[in-house]
Amino acid sequence: MSADDPKTLVSTEWLAAHLKDPDLRILDGSWYLPTVQRDPKAEYDAAHIPGARFFDIDDVSDNRSELPHMAPPPEKFMSRMRAMGIGDGHQVVVYDGAGLNSAARVWWLFRLMGQHNVAVLDGGFPKWQAEGRPIEDLPPIVRDRHMTVRVQNQLVRDVTQVSSASKLGDHEIIDARSAGRFAGTDPEPRAGLRSGHIPGSRNLPFQTLLTEKGTMKDVPELRAAFEAAGIDLAKPAITTCGSGVTAAILALAMERLGKTDWSVYDGSWSEWGAFPTLPVATGEN
C-alpha cells in the first residue's frame, strides 16, 4: 500500500496537490475532551484549510441516546452531509487540530455509511500549518449534492455483541485508552464510570501507533505495535476506547494493514463502565 491512499490516509503533500480538485471536500473533524478546554468550532472559525467545512461530531450523532456522540441514524447523516454540500462522487479528506485523533472517528462514520472515498489527513492541521500551507477564515461555498447511504453494520458493535465476544474469546477486543485507564489505576475523565477494562481485551494506546510528529507510523511499525500488544491479527477485531473516538484510530491502522474484519464498539467505556452488571477486569494485558 502506498503512503497516500485516498481511502485511508493522505499526506499534506497529497492534499496540497489536490486542493483545487472540483470533487474534493475537506472536513475539520476536530473534537476534544472537556478537560482539554479547547473549542474546536471557534478554532475552525479562526483558521482552517481552504474550503474546509466543520464536522461537529456531537451534532452528527444519535441525539436519542444518552451516550456521547453515538453514530447517527442514516437519514440524519444524509441530511447533515447534504447541508454541508457533501455527496456521491466526492473525495473526502478529514483532518483535526490534534494531528491524528478525532478525524479517524469521522472517517469511520463515513465508512459505516457506505462511503469509501474518504481519507484522514496524516498529521492534521498542526502539520499543515507547520509547513506554511494556506489557511483561511472564510465560510465555504456549499452546493447541495445527494448522498446514497448503505449502512455497513459489520463495522459497528453494540454492548450485547461485545459482551458475547468477551465471553467467547472469538474476537480480539482492543482498547485504545491509556495503560493507566486500562489497568484501572487512573481515573476516568467522565464522572460515574468504573475503572478497568472489558475482560479479555488487550491494551493498545492509540499514541503507540503515532510518531512523535503526530503522523501514523508506517505499515511494518503498525504491525509490530499490534503484535507487541499480544494481538492476534488473524482473529476478527473489535476496537474500543472512552467514547468511540480514538477506537477509530485503531480501526484506521488495521485498514492500513489490509485487515478488514474489524468493527468499533460505539458505546465503548462510556457504556460498559456505567453498567454495574457488566464485568470489569483490572491490571495490565
Short mmCIF file of C-alpha atoms in Angstrom, two decimals:
data_model
loop_
_atom_site.label_atom_id
_atom_site.label_comp_id
_atom_site.label_asym_id
_atom_site.label_seq_id
_atom_site.Cartn_x
_atom_site.Cartn_y
_atom_site.Cartn_z
CA MET A 1 0.00 0.00 0.00
CA SER A 2 1.37 3.40 -0.92
CA ALA A 3 1.83 6.11 1.69
CA ASP A 4 -1.03 8.08 0.12
CA ASP A 5 -4.29 6.17 -0.08
CA PRO A 6 -7.48 8.21 -0.69
CA LYS A 7 -9.46 5.50 1.14
CA THR A 8 -7.46 5.63 4.38
CA LEU A 9 -4.68 8.20 4.82
CA VAL A 10 -3.19 11.01 2.72
CA SER A 11 -0.24 13.31 3.30
CA THR A 12 -0.25 17.09 3.43
CA GLU A 13 1.66 16.99 0.13
CA TRP A 14 -1.15 14.98 -1.47
CA LEU A 15 -3.82 17.34 -0.17
CA ALA A 16 -1.90 20.42 -1.32
CA ALA A 17 -1.62 18.93 -4.82
CA HIS A 18 -5.37 18.17 -4.96
CA LEU A 19 -6.64 21.25 -3.10
CA LYS A 20 -8.41 22.70 -6.14
CA ASP A 21 -9.93 19.43 -7.39
CA PRO A 22 -13.64 20.14 -8.04
CA ASP A 23 -14.84 16.98 -6.30
CA LEU A 24 -12.63 17.30 -3.23
CA ARG A 25 -14.37 18.03 0.06
CA ILE A 26 -12.35 18.80 3.19
CA LEU A 27 -13.72 18.42 6.70
CA ASP A 28 -12.40 19.70 10.01
CA GLY A 29 -13.46 16.92 12.36
CA SER A 30 -11.79 18.29 15.50
CA TRP A 31 -13.21 17.18 18.85
CA TYR A 32 -11.71 17.30 22.33
CA LEU A 33 -12.48 16.01 25.78
CA PRO A 34 -13.83 18.79 28.03
CA THR A 35 -10.71 18.51 30.17
CA VAL A 36 -8.60 19.76 27.23
CA GLN A 37 -10.51 23.07 27.26
CA ARG A 38 -10.31 23.65 23.51
CA ASP A 39 -13.24 24.91 21.40
CA PRO A 40 -12.98 23.17 18.03
CA LYS A 41 -15.63 25.31 16.29
CA ALA A 42 -14.01 28.56 17.45
CA GLU A 43 -10.64 27.31 16.25
CA TYR A 44 -12.16 26.36 12.89
CA ASP A 45 -13.79 29.80 12.54
CA ALA A 46 -10.43 31.45 13.21
CA ALA A 47 -8.41 29.35 10.76
CA HIS A 48 -8.92 26.27 8.61
CA ILE A 49 -7.68 24.65 5.41
CA PRO A 50 -9.19 26.48 2.40
CA GLY A 51 -12.65 25.19 1.57
CA ALA A 52 -12.97 23.06 4.70
CA ARG A 53 -16.33 22.52 6.37
CA PHE A 54 -16.69 21.93 10.12
CA PHE A 55 -17.92 18.44 11.04
CA ASP A 56 -19.44 18.53 14.52
CA ILE A 57 -19.10 15.01 15.95
CA ASP A 58 -21.54 15.79 18.76
CA ASP A 59 -24.15 17.16 16.34
CA VAL A 60 -23.87 14.46 13.65
CA SER A 61 -24.87 11.82 16.18
CA ASP A 62 -27.84 10.00 17.63
CA ASN A 63 -29.38 12.56 19.99
CA ARG A 64 -31.84 9.92 21.21
CA SER A 65 -29.00 8.19 23.06
CA GLU A 66 -27.73 9.25 26.47
CA LEU A 67 -24.26 8.12 25.43
CA PRO A 68 -21.90 10.68 23.86
CA HIS A 69 -21.85 11.12 20.06
CA MET A 70 -23.22 7.70 19.11
CA ALA A 71 -23.46 7.04 15.36
CA PRO A 72 -26.49 8.85 13.89
CA PRO A 73 -29.37 7.25 12.00
CA PRO A 74 -28.58 7.12 8.27
CA GLU A 75 -31.28 9.69 7.45
CA LYS A 76 -29.70 12.23 9.79
CA PHE A 77 -26.23 11.58 8.38
CA MET A 78 -27.51 12.07 4.82
CA SER A 79 -29.33 15.25 5.78
CA ARG A 80 -26.33 16.77 7.56
CA MET A 81 -23.95 15.88 4.73
CA ARG A 82 -26.28 17.30 2.09
CA ALA A 83 -26.47 20.55 4.07
CA MET A 84 -22.67 20.59 4.05
CA GLY A 85 -22.54 20.02 0.31
CA ILE A 86 -21.08 16.52 0.54
CA GLY A 87 -22.47 13.72 -1.59
CA ASP A 88 -21.91 10.94 -4.08
CA GLY A 89 -18.76 11.23 -6.15
CA HIS A 90 -16.86 13.38 -3.70
CA GLN A 91 -13.41 12.57 -2.35
CA VAL A 92 -13.49 13.49 1.34
CA VAL A 93 -10.41 14.32 3.41
CA VAL A 94 -10.84 14.76 7.17
CA TYR A 95 -8.38 16.46 9.50
CA ASP A 96 -8.32 17.59 13.11
CA GLY A 97 -6.46 20.08 15.26
CA ALA A 98 -4.62 17.46 17.32
CA GLY A 99 -2.72 15.86 14.44
CA LEU A 100 -4.44 12.49 14.13
CA ASN A 101 -7.20 11.97 16.63
CA SER A 102 -10.91 12.60 16.13
CA ALA A 103 -10.57 12.74 12.32
CA ALA A 104 -10.42 8.94 12.37
CA ARG A 105 -13.86 8.86 14.01
CA VAL A 106 -15.29 10.87 11.11
CA TRP A 107 -13.54 8.53 8.66
CA TRP A 108 -15.21 5.59 10.41
CA LEU A 109 -18.64 7.24 10.29
CA PHE A 110 -18.33 7.69 6.53
CA ARG A 111 -17.24 4.07 6.14
CA LEU A 112 -20.16 2.96 8.35
CA MET A 113 -22.49 4.81 5.97
CA GLY A 114 -21.03 3.00 2.96
CA GLN A 115 -18.76 5.81 1.75
CA HIS A 116 -15.30 4.63 0.72
CA ASN A 117 -13.69 7.68 -0.87
CA VAL A 118 -12.69 9.19 2.45
CA ALA A 119 -9.24 9.62 3.98
CA VAL A 120 -7.67 11.14 7.07
CA LEU A 121 -5.05 13.87 6.67
CA ASP A 122 -1.87 12.47 8.21
CA GLY A 123 -0.56 14.93 10.80
CA GLY A 124 -3.70 17.04 10.53
CA PHE A 125 -3.88 20.80 10.90
CA PRO A 126 -0.72 21.11 13.04
CA LYS A 127 1.42 19.60 10.26
CA TRP A 128 -0.37 21.65 7.58
CA GLN A 129 0.29 24.88 9.49
CA ALA A 130 3.87 23.97 10.39
CA GLU A 131 4.63 23.58 6.69
CA GLY A 132 3.34 27.07 5.97
CA ARG A 133 0.49 25.87 3.77
CA PRO A 134 -2.52 28.12 3.04
CA ILE A 135 -5.25 28.71 5.62
CA GLU A 136 -8.34 30.92 5.66
CA ASP A 137 -11.16 32.04 7.93
CA LEU A 138 -13.88 32.20 5.27
CA PRO A 139 -17.01 30.02 5.28
CA PRO A 140 -17.11 27.56 2.37
CA ILE A 141 -19.43 27.88 -0.60
CA VAL A 142 -21.88 25.00 -0.25
CA ARG A 143 -23.88 23.37 -3.05
CA ASP A 144 -26.27 20.52 -2.34
CA ARG A 145 -25.43 17.05 -3.56
CA HIS A 146 -27.32 13.84 -2.84
CA MET A 147 -25.58 11.12 -0.88
CA THR A 148 -26.50 7.45 -1.15
CA VAL A 149 -26.10 5.70 2.21
CA ARG A 150 -25.74 1.94 2.65
CA VAL A 151 -25.09 1.19 6.31
CA GLN A 152 -22.28 -1.33 6.84
CA ASN A 153 -23.49 -2.97 10.04
CA GLN A 154 -20.40 -5.17 10.27
CA LEU A 155 -18.32 -2.09 11.16
CA VAL A 156 -20.11 -1.39 14.45
CA ARG A 157 -20.80 -3.45 17.57
CA ASP A 158 -23.20 -2.91 20.48
CA VAL A 159 -22.81 -3.89 24.11
CA THR A 160 -24.53 -7.27 23.67
CA GLN A 161 -22.23 -8.26 20.82
CA VAL A 162 -19.14 -7.12 22.74
CA SER A 163 -20.26 -8.98 25.85
CA SER A 164 -20.62 -12.15 23.80
CA ALA A 165 -17.19 -11.65 22.21
CA SER A 166 -15.68 -11.12 25.67
CA LYS A 167 -17.15 -14.39 26.95
CA LEU A 168 -16.40 -16.50 23.87
CA GLY A 169 -12.95 -15.09 23.15
CA ASP A 170 -13.62 -15.32 19.41
CA HIS A 171 -12.57 -11.70 18.73
CA GLU A 172 -9.63 -9.56 19.72
CA ILE A 173 -11.11 -6.69 21.75
CA ILE A 174 -8.56 -3.88 21.54
CA ASP A 175 -8.70 -0.90 23.91
CA ALA A 176 -7.17 2.40 22.71
CA ARG A 177 -7.17 4.09 26.14
CA SER A 178 -4.03 4.78 28.17
CA ALA A 179 -2.37 1.97 30.11
CA GLY A 180 -3.42 3.54 33.42
CA ARG A 181 -7.09 3.74 32.48
CA PHE A 182 -7.00 0.21 31.07
CA ALA A 183 -5.38 -1.17 34.24
CA GLY A 184 -7.83 0.73 36.43
CA THR A 185 -5.11 2.70 38.22
CA ASP A 186 -6.02 6.06 36.64
CA PRO A 187 -9.49 7.63 36.99
CA GLU A 188 -11.83 8.01 34.05
CA PRO A 189 -12.32 11.56 32.71
CA ARG A 190 -16.09 11.06 32.73
CA ALA A 191 -17.82 11.02 36.10
CA GLY A 192 -19.64 7.93 37.31
CA LEU A 193 -17.65 5.33 35.37
CA ARG A 194 -15.90 2.37 36.94
CA SER A 195 -12.19 1.88 36.31
CA GLY A 196 -10.71 -1.03 34.39
CA HIS A 197 -11.36 -2.78 31.10
CA ILE A 198 -13.53 -5.33 29.30
CA PRO A 199 -12.47 -8.84 30.36
CA GLY A 200 -10.28 -10.48 27.73
CA SER A 201 -9.44 -7.22 25.98
CA ARG A 202 -5.96 -6.09 25.01
CA ASN A 203 -4.50 -2.63 25.53
CA LEU A 204 -3.01 -0.72 22.61
CA PRO A 205 -2.96 3.00 23.47
CA PHE A 206 -3.61 4.89 20.24
CA GLN A 207 -0.49 7.01 20.73
CA THR A 208 1.54 3.83 20.21
CA LEU A 209 0.52 3.96 16.54
CA LEU A 210 1.70 7.54 16.01
CA THR A 211 5.13 9.08 15.51
CA GLU A 212 6.47 11.90 17.67
CA LYS A 213 5.26 14.30 14.95
CA GLY A 214 1.66 13.08 15.25
CA THR A 215 1.59 11.15 11.98
CA MET A 216 0.68 7.48 11.67
CA LYS A 217 3.58 5.04 11.70
CA ASP A 218 4.34 3.08 8.54
CA VAL A 219 2.82 -0.35 7.94
CA PRO A 220 5.66 -2.52 9.35
CA GLU A 221 5.75 -0.42 12.54
CA LEU A 222 1.97 -0.62 12.89
CA ARG A 223 2.05 -4.39 12.56
CA ALA A 224 4.82 -4.60 15.14
CA ALA A 225 2.80 -2.46 17.58
CA PHE A 226 -0.23 -4.76 17.35
CA GLU A 227 1.93 -7.84 17.78
CA ALA A 228 3.81 -6.33 20.73
CA ALA A 229 0.44 -5.83 22.47
CA GLY A 230 -0.25 -9.56 22.13
CA ILE A 231 -2.94 -9.07 19.48
CA ASP A 232 -3.64 -11.90 17.05
CA LEU A 233 -4.35 -10.13 13.75
CA ALA A 234 -5.74 -13.35 12.30
CA LYS A 235 -8.81 -13.00 14.55
CA PRO A 236 -11.61 -10.50 13.87
CA ALA A 237 -11.17 -7.36 15.95
CA ILE A 238 -13.40 -5.03 17.95
CA THR A 239 -11.90 -1.68 18.93
CA THR A 240 -12.96 0.30 21.98
CA CYS A 241 -11.86 3.39 23.93
CA GLY A 242 -13.56 6.00 26.12
CA SER A 243 -16.41 7.04 23.83
CA GLY A 244 -15.68 5.56 20.40
CA VAL A 245 -13.38 8.31 19.10
CA THR A 246 -9.82 7.03 19.41
CA ALA A 247 -11.04 3.45 18.85
CA ALA A 248 -11.37 4.55 15.22
CA ILE A 249 -7.61 5.23 15.09
CA LEU A 250 -7.03 1.53 15.73
CA ALA A 251 -9.55 0.70 13.00
CA LEU A 252 -7.80 3.04 10.57
CA ALA A 253 -4.45 1.43 11.38
CA MET A 254 -5.83 -2.05 10.75
CA GLU A 255 -7.29 -0.93 7.44
CA ARG A 256 -3.80 0.33 6.55
CA LEU A 257 -2.55 -3.19 7.32
CA GLY A 258 -5.07 -4.64 4.89
CA LYS A 259 -7.14 -6.11 7.72
CA THR A 260 -10.83 -5.58 7.03
CA ASP A 261 -12.58 -7.76 9.65
CA TRP A 262 -12.68 -5.05 12.30
CA SER A 263 -15.51 -3.16 13.99
CA VAL A 264 -15.86 -0.33 16.51
CA TYR A 265 -17.69 -0.67 19.81
CA ASP A 266 -19.58 2.60 19.57
CA GLY A 267 -20.62 2.86 23.22
CA SER A 268 -17.12 1.95 24.41
CA TRP A 269 -16.22 2.55 28.08
CA SER A 270 -18.84 5.32 28.41
CA GLU A 271 -21.37 2.50 28.16
CA TRP A 272 -19.54 -0.54 29.58
CA GLY A 273 -18.11 1.34 32.56
CA ALA A 274 -21.53 2.74 33.50
CA PHE A 275 -23.36 -0.61 33.83
CA PRO A 276 -22.76 -2.27 37.23
CA THR A 277 -23.92 -5.66 35.90
CA LEU A 278 -21.14 -5.84 33.28
CA PRO A 279 -17.89 -7.44 34.45
CA VAL A 280 -14.75 -5.30 34.75
CA ALA A 281 -11.17 -6.50 34.79
CA THR A 282 -8.18 -4.61 36.14
CA GLY A 283 -4.43 -4.90 35.68
CA GLU A 284 -2.31 -4.97 32.53
CA ASN A 285 -2.72 -7.09 29.37
#
